[in-house]
Coordinates of C-alpha atoms in Angstrom, one line a residue:
Chain G
M36 CA 0.0 0.0 0.0
S37 CA 1.4 3.4 -1.0
Y38 CA 2.1 6.1 1.6
G39 CA -0.7 8.2 -0.1
M40 CA -3.3 5.7 0.9
Q41 CA -1.8 5.1 4.4
L42 CA -1.8 8.8 5.0
L43 CA -5.4 9.3 3.9
D44 CA -6.3 6.4 6.3
T45 CA -4.6 8.1 9.2
Y46 CA -5.9 11.6 8.5
P47 CA -7.3 13.0 11.7
R48 CA -10.5 14.5 10.3
T49 CA -13.1 13.1 7.8
F50 CA -13.3 14.2 4.2
N51 CA -16.0 14.0 1.6
V52 CA -14.4 12.2 -1.2
D53 CA -13.9 8.5 -1.8
T54 CA -10.5 7.6 -0.3
G55 CA -9.7 5.1 -3.0
V56 CA -10.3 7.6 -5.8
L57 CA -8.3 10.2 -4.1
A58 CA -5.3 7.9 -3.3
A59 CA -5.4 6.7 -6.9
A60 CA -5.2 10.2 -8.2
I61 CA -2.3 11.1 -5.8
D62 CA -0.3 8.0 -7.0
A63 CA -1.1 8.4 -10.7
L64 CA -0.2 12.1 -10.8
N65 CA 2.9 11.7 -8.7
D66 CA 4.1 8.9 -11.0
C67 CA 3.1 11.0 -14.1
A68 CA 5.1 14.0 -12.9
Q69 CA 8.2 11.9 -12.5
A70 CA 7.7 10.1 -15.8
C71 CA 7.4 13.4 -17.6
T72 CA 10.6 14.7 -16.0
S73 CA 12.4 11.6 -17.1
D74 CA 10.9 11.7 -20.6
A75 CA 12.0 15.3 -21.2
D76 CA 15.5 14.2 -20.3
D77 CA 15.3 11.1 -22.5
D78 CA 14.2 13.3 -25.4
L79 CA 17.2 15.5 -24.9
S80 CA 19.5 12.5 -25.3
E81 CA 18.0 11.4 -28.6
Q82 CA 19.9 12.2 -31.8
N83 CA 17.0 14.0 -33.4
V84 CA 16.4 16.3 -30.5
P85 CA 15.1 19.2 -32.8
E86 CA 12.1 17.0 -33.6
M87 CA 11.5 16.3 -29.9
V88 CA 11.2 20.0 -28.8
K89 CA 7.4 20.0 -28.6
C90 CA 7.5 16.8 -26.6
I91 CA 10.1 18.1 -24.2
R92 CA 8.2 21.3 -23.6
L93 CA 4.9 19.5 -22.9
C94 CA 6.6 17.0 -20.6
L95 CA 8.2 19.9 -18.6
D96 CA 4.7 21.5 -18.3
C97 CA 3.0 18.3 -17.4
A98 CA 5.6 17.5 -14.7
D99 CA 5.0 21.0 -13.1
V100 CA 1.2 20.9 -13.3
C101 CA 0.9 17.3 -12.0
H102 CA 3.3 18.1 -9.2
A103 CA 1.2 21.1 -8.1
M104 CA -1.9 19.0 -8.4
V105 CA -0.4 16.3 -6.1
Q106 CA 0.4 19.0 -3.6
V107 CA -3.1 20.4 -3.6
I108 CA -5.0 17.1 -3.4
S109 CA -2.6 15.8 -0.7
R110 CA -4.0 18.6 1.5
Q111 CA -7.5 17.9 2.9
T112 CA -7.6 20.4 5.7
E113 CA -9.9 23.3 4.9
Y114 CA -10.6 21.9 1.4
D115 CA -11.5 24.7 -1.1
A116 CA -13.4 23.5 -4.2
N117 CA -12.6 26.9 -5.9
V118 CA -9.0 25.9 -5.9
T119 CA -9.2 22.2 -6.5
R120 CA -11.8 21.9 -9.3
P121 CA -10.3 24.3 -11.9
L122 CA -6.8 22.9 -11.2
L123 CA -8.2 19.4 -11.9
E124 CA -9.6 20.7 -15.2
A125 CA -6.2 22.2 -16.0
C126 CA -4.4 19.1 -15.0
T127 CA -6.7 16.9 -17.1
A128 CA -6.0 19.1 -20.2
T129 CA -2.3 19.1 -19.6
C130 CA -2.1 15.3 -19.2
K131 CA -4.1 15.0 -22.4
S132 CA -1.9 17.3 -24.4
C133 CA 1.2 15.6 -23.2
A134 CA -0.2 12.1 -23.8
D135 CA -1.3 13.1 -27.4
E136 CA 2.3 14.3 -28.1
C137 CA 4.1 11.4 -26.5
E138 CA 1.9 9.0 -28.5
Q139 CA 3.2 10.6 -31.7
H140 CA 6.6 9.2 -30.8
A141 CA 5.5 6.0 -29.1
R142 CA 6.4 3.7 -32.0
M143 CA 9.9 5.1 -32.3
Y144 CA 10.7 5.6 -28.6
A145 CA 9.9 3.3 -25.8
H146 CA 10.3 6.1 -23.3
C147 CA 7.6 8.1 -25.0
R148 CA 5.3 5.0 -25.0
V149 CA 5.8 4.6 -21.2
T150 CA 5.2 8.3 -20.6
A151 CA 2.1 8.4 -22.8
Q152 CA 0.7 5.6 -20.5
A153 CA 1.6 7.6 -17.4
C154 CA -0.1 10.7 -18.8
R155 CA -3.3 8.8 -19.8
R156 CA -3.5 7.3 -16.3
G157 CA -3.0 10.8 -14.9
E158 CA -5.7 12.2 -17.2
Q159 CA -8.2 9.5 -16.2
A160 CA -7.4 9.9 -12.5
C161 CA -8.2 13.6 -12.7
R162 CA -11.5 12.9 -14.5
D163 CA -12.4 10.2 -11.9
L164 CA -11.6 12.6 -9.0
L165 CA -13.7 15.4 -10.6
V166 CA -16.7 13.0 -10.8
A167 CA -16.1 11.8 -7.2
M168 CA -16.0 15.4 -5.9
R169 CA -19.4 16.2 -7.3
Chain K
M165 CA 14.5 45.5 -15.5
S166 CA 13.7 42.0 -14.3
Y167 CA 15.3 38.9 -15.8
G168 CA 11.9 37.9 -17.0
M169 CA 11.6 40.9 -19.3
Q170 CA 15.2 40.6 -20.4
L171 CA 14.8 36.9 -21.3
L172 CA 11.6 37.6 -23.2
D173 CA 13.5 40.3 -25.1
T174 CA 16.2 37.9 -26.0
Y175 CA 13.9 35.0 -27.0
P176 CA 15.1 33.6 -30.3
R177 CA 11.6 33.3 -31.9
T178 CA 8.6 35.5 -31.9
F179 CA 5.5 35.0 -29.8
N180 CA 2.0 36.1 -30.1
V181 CA 1.3 37.8 -26.8
D182 CA 2.3 41.3 -25.6
T183 CA 5.7 41.1 -24.0
G184 CA 4.9 43.6 -21.3
V185 CA 1.8 41.7 -20.2
L186 CA 3.6 38.4 -20.1
A187 CA 6.6 39.7 -18.2
A188 CA 4.3 41.4 -15.7
A189 CA 2.5 38.1 -15.1
I190 CA 5.8 36.2 -14.7
D191 CA 7.0 38.7 -12.1
A192 CA 3.7 39.0 -10.3
L193 CA 3.2 35.3 -10.0
N194 CA 6.8 34.6 -9.0
D195 CA 6.6 37.2 -6.3
C196 CA 3.2 35.9 -5.2
A197 CA 4.5 32.3 -4.9
Q198 CA 7.3 33.5 -2.6
A199 CA 5.0 35.7 -0.5
C200 CA 2.6 32.9 0.1
T201 CA 5.4 30.5 1.2
S202 CA 6.6 33.2 3.6
D203 CA 3.1 33.9 4.9
A204 CA 2.3 30.3 5.6
D205 CA 5.4 30.3 7.7
D206 CA 4.5 33.6 9.4
D207 CA 1.1 32.1 10.3
L208 CA 2.8 29.1 11.8
S209 CA 4.7 31.4 14.1
E210 CA 1.6 33.2 15.4
Q211 CA 0.3 32.4 18.8
N212 CA -3.2 31.6 17.6
V213 CA -2.0 29.2 14.9
P214 CA -5.3 27.1 15.1
E215 CA -7.2 30.1 13.7
M216 CA -4.7 30.4 10.9
V217 CA -5.0 26.9 9.5
K218 CA -7.2 27.8 6.6
C219 CA -4.8 30.7 5.7
I220 CA -1.8 28.4 5.9
R221 CA -3.4 25.8 3.7
L222 CA -4.5 28.3 1.0
C223 CA -1.1 30.0 1.1
L224 CA 0.6 26.6 0.5
D225 CA -1.7 25.8 -2.4
C226 CA -1.3 29.3 -3.9
A227 CA 2.5 29.0 -3.7
D228 CA 2.4 25.7 -5.6
V229 CA -0.1 26.8 -8.3
C230 CA 1.6 30.2 -8.9
H231 CA 5.0 28.4 -9.2
A232 CA 3.6 25.9 -11.8
M233 CA 2.1 28.9 -13.6
V234 CA 5.4 30.8 -13.7
Q235 CA 7.1 27.7 -15.1
V236 CA 4.5 27.2 -17.9
I237 CA 4.3 30.9 -19.0
S238 CA 8.1 31.1 -18.9
R239 CA 8.1 28.6 -21.7
Q240 CA 7.2 30.1 -25.1
T241 CA 8.5 27.3 -27.3
E242 CA 5.7 25.2 -28.9
Y243 CA 3.1 27.2 -26.9
D244 CA -0.1 25.1 -26.3
A245 CA -3.2 27.1 -25.4
N246 CA -4.9 23.9 -24.1
V247 CA -2.3 23.8 -21.3
T248 CA -1.9 27.5 -20.6
R249 CA -5.5 28.8 -20.6
P250 CA -7.1 26.4 -18.1
L251 CA -4.1 26.8 -15.8
L252 CA -4.5 30.6 -16.0
E253 CA -8.2 30.1 -15.0
A254 CA -7.1 27.8 -12.1
C255 CA -4.4 30.3 -11.0
T256 CA -6.8 33.2 -11.1
A257 CA -9.2 31.3 -8.8
T258 CA -6.4 30.2 -6.4
C259 CA -5.0 33.7 -6.1
K260 CA -8.5 35.0 -5.4
S261 CA -9.3 32.4 -2.7
C262 CA -6.0 33.1 -1.0
A263 CA -6.4 36.9 -1.2
D264 CA -9.9 36.6 0.2
E265 CA -8.6 34.6 3.2
C266 CA -5.5 36.8 3.8
E267 CA -7.7 39.9 3.8
Q268 CA -9.6 38.4 6.7
H269 CA -6.4 38.7 8.8
A270 CA -5.0 41.8 7.2
R271 CA -6.0 44.1 10.1
M272 CA -4.4 41.9 12.7
Y273 CA -1.3 40.7 10.8
A274 CA 0.8 42.9 8.5
H275 CA 2.2 39.8 6.8
C276 CA -1.3 38.8 5.7
R277 CA -1.9 42.3 4.5
V278 CA 1.3 42.2 2.3
T279 CA 0.4 38.7 1.1
A280 CA -3.2 39.7 0.2
Q281 CA -1.7 42.4 -2.0
A282 CA 0.7 39.9 -3.7
C283 CA -2.3 37.6 -4.4
R284 CA -4.5 40.4 -5.8
R285 CA -1.6 41.4 -8.1
G286 CA -1.2 37.8 -9.1
E287 CA -4.9 37.4 -9.7
Q288 CA -5.0 40.5 -11.9
A289 CA -1.9 39.5 -13.8
C290 CA -3.6 36.2 -14.7
R291 CA -6.7 38.0 -15.9
D292 CA -4.7 40.4 -18.0
L293 CA -2.8 37.6 -19.6
L294 CA -6.0 35.7 -20.4
V295 CA -7.3 38.8 -22.2
A296 CA -4.0 39.4 -24.0
M297 CA -3.9 35.8 -25.2
R298 CA -7.3 36.1 -26.9
Chain F
M292 CA 7.4 -2.0 -12.2
S293 CA 7.4 1.7 -11.6
Y294 CA 7.7 4.2 -14.5
G295 CA 11.0 5.3 -13.0
M296 CA 12.6 1.9 -13.7
Q297 CA 10.9 1.6 -17.1
L298 CA 12.2 5.0 -18.1
L299 CA 15.7 4.2 -17.0
D300 CA 15.5 0.9 -19.0
T301 CA 14.5 2.9 -22.1
Y302 CA 17.0 5.7 -21.7
P303 CA 18.7 6.2 -25.1
R304 CA 22.3 6.5 -23.7
T305 CA 24.2 4.6 -21.1
F306 CA 24.8 5.9 -17.6
N307 CA 27.4 5.0 -15.0
V308 CA 25.3 4.2 -11.9
D309 CA 23.5 1.0 -11.1
T310 CA 20.0 1.2 -12.5
G311 CA 18.3 -0.5 -9.6
V312 CA 19.8 1.8 -7.0
L313 CA 18.9 4.9 -9.1
A314 CA 15.3 3.7 -9.7
A315 CA 14.9 2.9 -6.0
A316 CA 16.1 6.4 -5.0
I317 CA 13.7 8.0 -7.5
D318 CA 10.8 6.0 -6.1
A319 CA 11.7 6.5 -2.4
L320 CA 12.2 10.2 -2.7
N321 CA 9.1 10.8 -4.8
D322 CA 7.1 8.8 -2.2
C323 CA 8.8 10.7 0.6
A324 CA 8.0 14.1 -0.9
Q325 CA 4.3 13.2 -1.2
A326 CA 4.2 11.7 2.3
C327 CA 5.7 14.8 3.8
T328 CA 3.2 17.1 2.0
S329 CA 0.4 14.9 3.4
D330 CA 1.8 14.8 6.9
A331 CA 2.2 18.6 7.1
D332 CA -1.5 18.8 6.3
D333 CA -2.4 16.1 8.7
D334 CA -0.5 18.0 11.4
L335 CA -2.5 21.1 10.6
S336 CA -5.7 19.1 11.3
E337 CA -4.6 18.0 14.8
Q338 CA -6.1 19.7 17.8
N339 CA -2.7 20.5 19.3
V340 CA -1.4 22.2 16.1
P341 CA 0.9 24.5 18.1
E342 CA 2.9 21.5 19.3
M343 CA 3.2 20.3 15.7
V344 CA 4.7 23.5 14.2
K345 CA 8.3 22.1 14.0
C346 CA 7.0 18.9 12.4
I347 CA 5.0 20.9 9.8
R348 CA 8.0 23.1 9.0
L349 CA 10.3 20.1 8.5
C350 CA 7.8 18.2 6.4
L351 CA 7.4 21.2 4.1
D352 CA 11.1 21.5 3.7
C353 CA 11.6 17.8 3.2
A354 CA 8.9 17.7 0.5
D355 CA 10.6 20.5 -1.4
V356 CA 14.1 19.1 -1.1
C357 CA 13.0 15.6 -2.0
H358 CA 11.1 16.9 -5.0
A359 CA 14.1 18.8 -6.3
M360 CA 16.2 15.7 -5.7
V361 CA 13.8 13.5 -7.8
Q362 CA 14.0 16.1 -10.6
V363 CA 17.8 16.2 -10.7
I364 CA 18.3 12.4 -10.5
S365 CA 15.6 11.8 -13.1
R366 CA 17.9 13.6 -15.5
Q367 CA 20.8 11.5 -16.7
T368 CA 21.7 13.6 -19.8
E369 CA 25.0 15.5 -19.2
Y370 CA 25.2 14.3 -15.7
D371 CA 27.2 16.7 -13.4
A372 CA 28.5 15.3 -10.1
N373 CA 29.0 18.9 -8.9
V374 CA 25.3 19.3 -8.8
T375 CA 24.1 15.8 -7.8
R376 CA 26.5 15.0 -5.0
P377 CA 26.0 18.0 -2.7
L378 CA 22.3 17.9 -3.3
L379 CA 22.3 14.2 -2.2
E380 CA 24.1 15.2 0.9
A381 CA 21.5 17.9 1.6
C382 CA 18.7 15.6 0.9
T383 CA 20.1 12.9 3.2
A384 CA 20.3 15.5 6.0
T385 CA 16.8 16.8 5.4
C386 CA 15.2 13.4 5.4
K387 CA 17.1 12.6 8.6
S388 CA 15.9 15.8 10.3
C389 CA 12.4 15.2 9.3
A390 CA 12.4 11.5 10.3
D391 CA 13.8 12.4 13.7
E392 CA 11.0 14.9 14.2
C393 CA 8.3 12.7 12.9
E394 CA 9.5 9.9 15.2
Q395 CA 8.9 12.1 18.2
H396 CA 5.2 12.0 17.3
A397 CA 5.0 8.5 16.0
R398 CA 3.4 7.0 19.1
M399 CA 0.6 9.6 19.2
Y400 CA 0.0 10.0 15.5
A401 CA -0.1 7.2 12.9
H402 CA 0.4 9.7 10.1
C403 CA 3.8 10.8 11.7
R404 CA 4.7 7.1 12.0
V405 CA 4.1 6.4 8.3
T406 CA 5.9 9.6 7.4
A407 CA 8.9 8.8 9.5
Q408 CA 9.2 5.5 7.6
A409 CA 9.0 7.3 4.3
C410 CA 11.8 9.7 5.4
R411 CA 14.1 6.9 6.7
R412 CA 13.6 5.1 3.4
G413 CA 14.4 8.4 1.5
E414 CA 17.5 9.0 3.7
Q415 CA 18.8 5.4 3.1
A416 CA 18.1 5.7 -0.7
C417 CA 20.2 8.9 -0.8
R418 CA 23.1 7.2 1.1
D419 CA 22.9 4.2 -1.2
L420 CA 23.0 6.4 -4.3
L421 CA 26.0 8.3 -3.0
V422 CA 27.9 5.0 -2.5
A423 CA 26.8 3.8 -6.0
M424 CA 28.0 7.0 -7.6
R425 CA 31.5 6.7 -6.3
Chain T
M12 CA 10.7 47.0 -1.7
S13 CA 10.1 43.3 -2.6
Y14 CA 7.5 41.2 -0.8
G15 CA 10.4 39.1 0.6
M16 CA 11.8 42.0 2.6
Q17 CA 8.3 43.2 3.7
L18 CA 7.5 39.7 4.9
L19 CA 10.7 39.4 6.8
D20 CA 10.0 42.8 8.4
T21 CA 6.5 41.6 9.5
Y22 CA 7.6 38.2 10.8
P23 CA 6.1 37.6 14.2
R24 CA 9.2 36.2 15.9
T25 CA 12.9 37.2 15.8
F26 CA 15.5 35.4 13.7
N27 CA 19.3 35.2 14.0
V28 CA 20.4 36.2 10.5
D29 CA 20.8 39.7 9.0
T30 CA 17.4 40.5 7.3
G31 CA 19.0 42.3 4.4
V32 CA 21.2 39.3 3.5
L33 CA 18.3 36.9 3.8
A34 CA 16.0 39.0 1.7
A35 CA 18.7 39.5 -0.9
A36 CA 19.1 35.7 -1.1
I37 CA 15.4 35.1 -1.4
D38 CA 15.1 37.6 -4.3
A39 CA 18.3 36.5 -6.1
L40 CA 17.4 32.8 -6.0
N41 CA 13.8 33.4 -6.9
D42 CA 14.9 35.5 -9.9
C43 CA 17.6 32.9 -10.8
A44 CA 15.0 30.0 -10.8
Q45 CA 12.8 31.9 -13.2
A46 CA 15.7 32.9 -15.4
C47 CA 16.9 29.3 -15.7
T48 CA 13.4 28.1 -16.6
S49 CA 13.3 30.7 -19.3
D50 CA 16.8 30.0 -20.6
A51 CA 16.1 26.3 -20.9
D52 CA 13.2 27.2 -23.1
D53 CA 15.2 29.7 -25.1
D54 CA 17.8 27.1 -25.7
L55 CA 15.1 24.7 -27.0
S56 CA 14.1 27.4 -29.6
E57 CA 17.6 27.8 -31.0
Q58 CA 18.5 26.2 -34.3
N59 CA 21.5 24.3 -32.9
V60 CA 19.6 22.8 -30.0
P61 CA 21.9 19.7 -29.9
E62 CA 24.8 21.9 -28.8
M63 CA 22.6 23.4 -26.1
V64 CA 21.7 20.1 -24.4
K65 CA 24.1 20.5 -21.5
C66 CA 22.9 24.1 -20.9
I67 CA 19.3 23.0 -20.9
R68 CA 19.9 20.3 -18.5
L69 CA 21.8 22.5 -16.0
C70 CA 19.2 25.2 -16.3
L71 CA 16.5 22.7 -15.4
D72 CA 18.4 21.5 -12.4
C73 CA 19.3 25.1 -11.3
A74 CA 15.7 26.1 -11.5
D75 CA 14.6 23.2 -9.3
V76 CA 17.4 23.6 -6.7
C77 CA 17.0 27.4 -6.5
H78 CA 13.2 27.0 -6.1
A79 CA 13.7 24.5 -3.2
M80 CA 16.2 26.9 -1.7
V81 CA 13.8 29.8 -1.8
Q82 CA 11.1 27.7 -0.1
V83 CA 13.4 26.6 2.7
I84 CA 14.9 30.1 3.5
S85 CA 11.5 31.7 3.2
R86 CA 10.6 29.6 6.3
Q87 CA 12.1 31.0 9.5
T88 CA 9.9 29.1 12.0
E89 CA 11.8 26.3 13.8
Y90 CA 14.9 27.0 11.7
D91 CA 17.1 23.9 11.4
A92 CA 20.7 24.5 10.3
N93 CA 21.1 20.8 9.4
V94 CA 18.6 21.4 6.6
T95 CA 19.6 24.9 5.5
R96 CA 23.4 24.7 5.5
P97 CA 24.0 21.7 3.2
L98 CA 21.2 22.9 0.9
L99 CA 23.0 26.3 0.6
E100 CA 26.2 24.4 -0.2
A101 CA 24.3 22.4 -2.9
C102 CA 22.7 25.5 -4.3
T103 CA 26.0 27.4 -4.5
A104 CA 27.5 24.5 -6.5
T105 CA 24.5 24.3 -8.8
C106 CA 24.4 28.0 -9.5
K107 CA 28.1 27.9 -10.2
S108 CA 27.8 24.9 -12.6
C109 CA 25.0 26.6 -14.5
A110 CA 26.7 29.9 -14.6
D111 CA 29.9 28.3 -16.0
E112 CA 27.9 26.6 -18.7
C113 CA 25.8 29.7 -19.6
E114 CA 28.9 31.7 -19.9
Q115 CA 30.2 29.4 -22.6
H116 CA 27.3 30.5 -24.7
A117 CA 27.1 34.2 -23.6
R118 CA 28.8 35.6 -26.7
M119 CA 26.4 33.9 -29.0
Y120 CA 23.2 34.1 -27.1
A121 CA 22.0 37.1 -25.1
H122 CA 19.6 34.9 -23.1
C123 CA 22.6 32.8 -21.8
R124 CA 24.4 36.0 -20.9
V125 CA 21.5 37.3 -18.9
T126 CA 21.1 33.8 -17.2
A127 CA 24.7 33.6 -16.4
Q128 CA 24.4 36.9 -14.5
A129 CA 21.3 35.6 -12.7
C130 CA 23.2 32.4 -11.7
R131 CA 26.3 34.3 -10.5
R132 CA 24.1 36.6 -8.4
G133 CA 22.4 33.5 -7.0
E134 CA 25.8 31.8 -6.3
Q135 CA 27.0 34.9 -4.4
A136 CA 23.8 35.3 -2.5
C137 CA 24.2 31.7 -1.2
R138 CA 27.8 32.4 -0.2
D139 CA 26.8 35.6 1.6
L140 CA 24.0 33.8 3.5
L141 CA 26.3 31.0 4.5
V142 CA 28.7 33.6 6.0
A143 CA 25.8 35.5 7.7
M144 CA 24.5 32.3 9.3
R145 CA 27.8 31.5 11.0

């Protein structure tokens, strides 16, 4: 069991969202952030780096947005939907853009294939959490 | 002149948004992120820290979201509106929530007054950039 | 298998450190960063928040340092020991300080017990990577 | 006057380091983080991006380390030298490595010249703070 789930289980107050959905989102987005950081670096090591510029840029963005998202949803105290909901919308869109781009390179580069999967999982986790928060 | 403006002026390509509006947003949000990090810490040092919990939490969120926003708008290469626009919406809302909360404490605490100003400036900078990007 | 390991396995170049040790450090520190963010928030929800101020502060620091560490060791291209080694020393020390503090509260709070484990694992992962990089 | 200085002036407790030196470090490192994020992106837009890979990588690292450093020194509550001092050593080394690399490209690229200055200022600010903390 990940620390994310354990820490939700030991949270001193109650919260109004399904713990499993929340823990899954924390894990998926934390993994996605790291995968995107790695993939941007992998792209920099490829011989045709000029063709990978768009992928690098989107991976850097996706890493930053997913990291901020993990930070915000890891905090349950004084939950503010005005902060969380639009950020989930933004994170969904960012994961989608990054997944779309990584998929363009998935046949040629295994690292882009792995990262596309991480982004799709992050995108879905955001959508699931948006539904669970309704 | 800030590095933000100098680096936009020396960017090797062209970009489709007003440089002044973009540089102002970078500076305002970078300042806001740091102010919120400081204010969360200031709140932790106050004697009535239990009353400051909501302010601490929102300041932590606002610091993370503004930092991600600065990262994304500092990147002009392969600009993707699908990433930038919803994140600007989220950042506007986060700065607003944090400013609203800091203003509740502005009479009692000078640090919350300063931080409320930083958040309002960040909020406005996001709105201005959203208009400029249209 | 984590994305961290998969992305190291698909890295286009070679690198001079044991892949297993590096992947373990990436996973341990990414998990630790998230656990510390959660624990700072858990502490904020406790009734005796004034007694938890030191723990909150160290958790916030540990989250930030571990995140920067994950970012740096996720990048293998143009590896620079002058950057990585002192940061690993700093991250070891930060994980240790945070673990020591969390252990003070481990009997009373399950979330601090979990976080202390995450920090000890992060501390050990940094030490192992420092040895592996020699 | 920056928010950094204003927030140190309104901090509810006392702290044992010169306020001016601390505020200067916060400002220099926050500026340096943003400059490095911009410069990595500027490099990605250059035609000879393969020659800029080392510069991109170091700028990404420097942005992450400087950001973590700003976070840690923005927190004065329950100051822990075991965390701050080794991180300042790491940040000094990272700013130096990044400045050295940016200076290699300073003649050809104005954005690298600006960023080298930002990194040197960050490096010096870390050194000054290390002295002030003794």
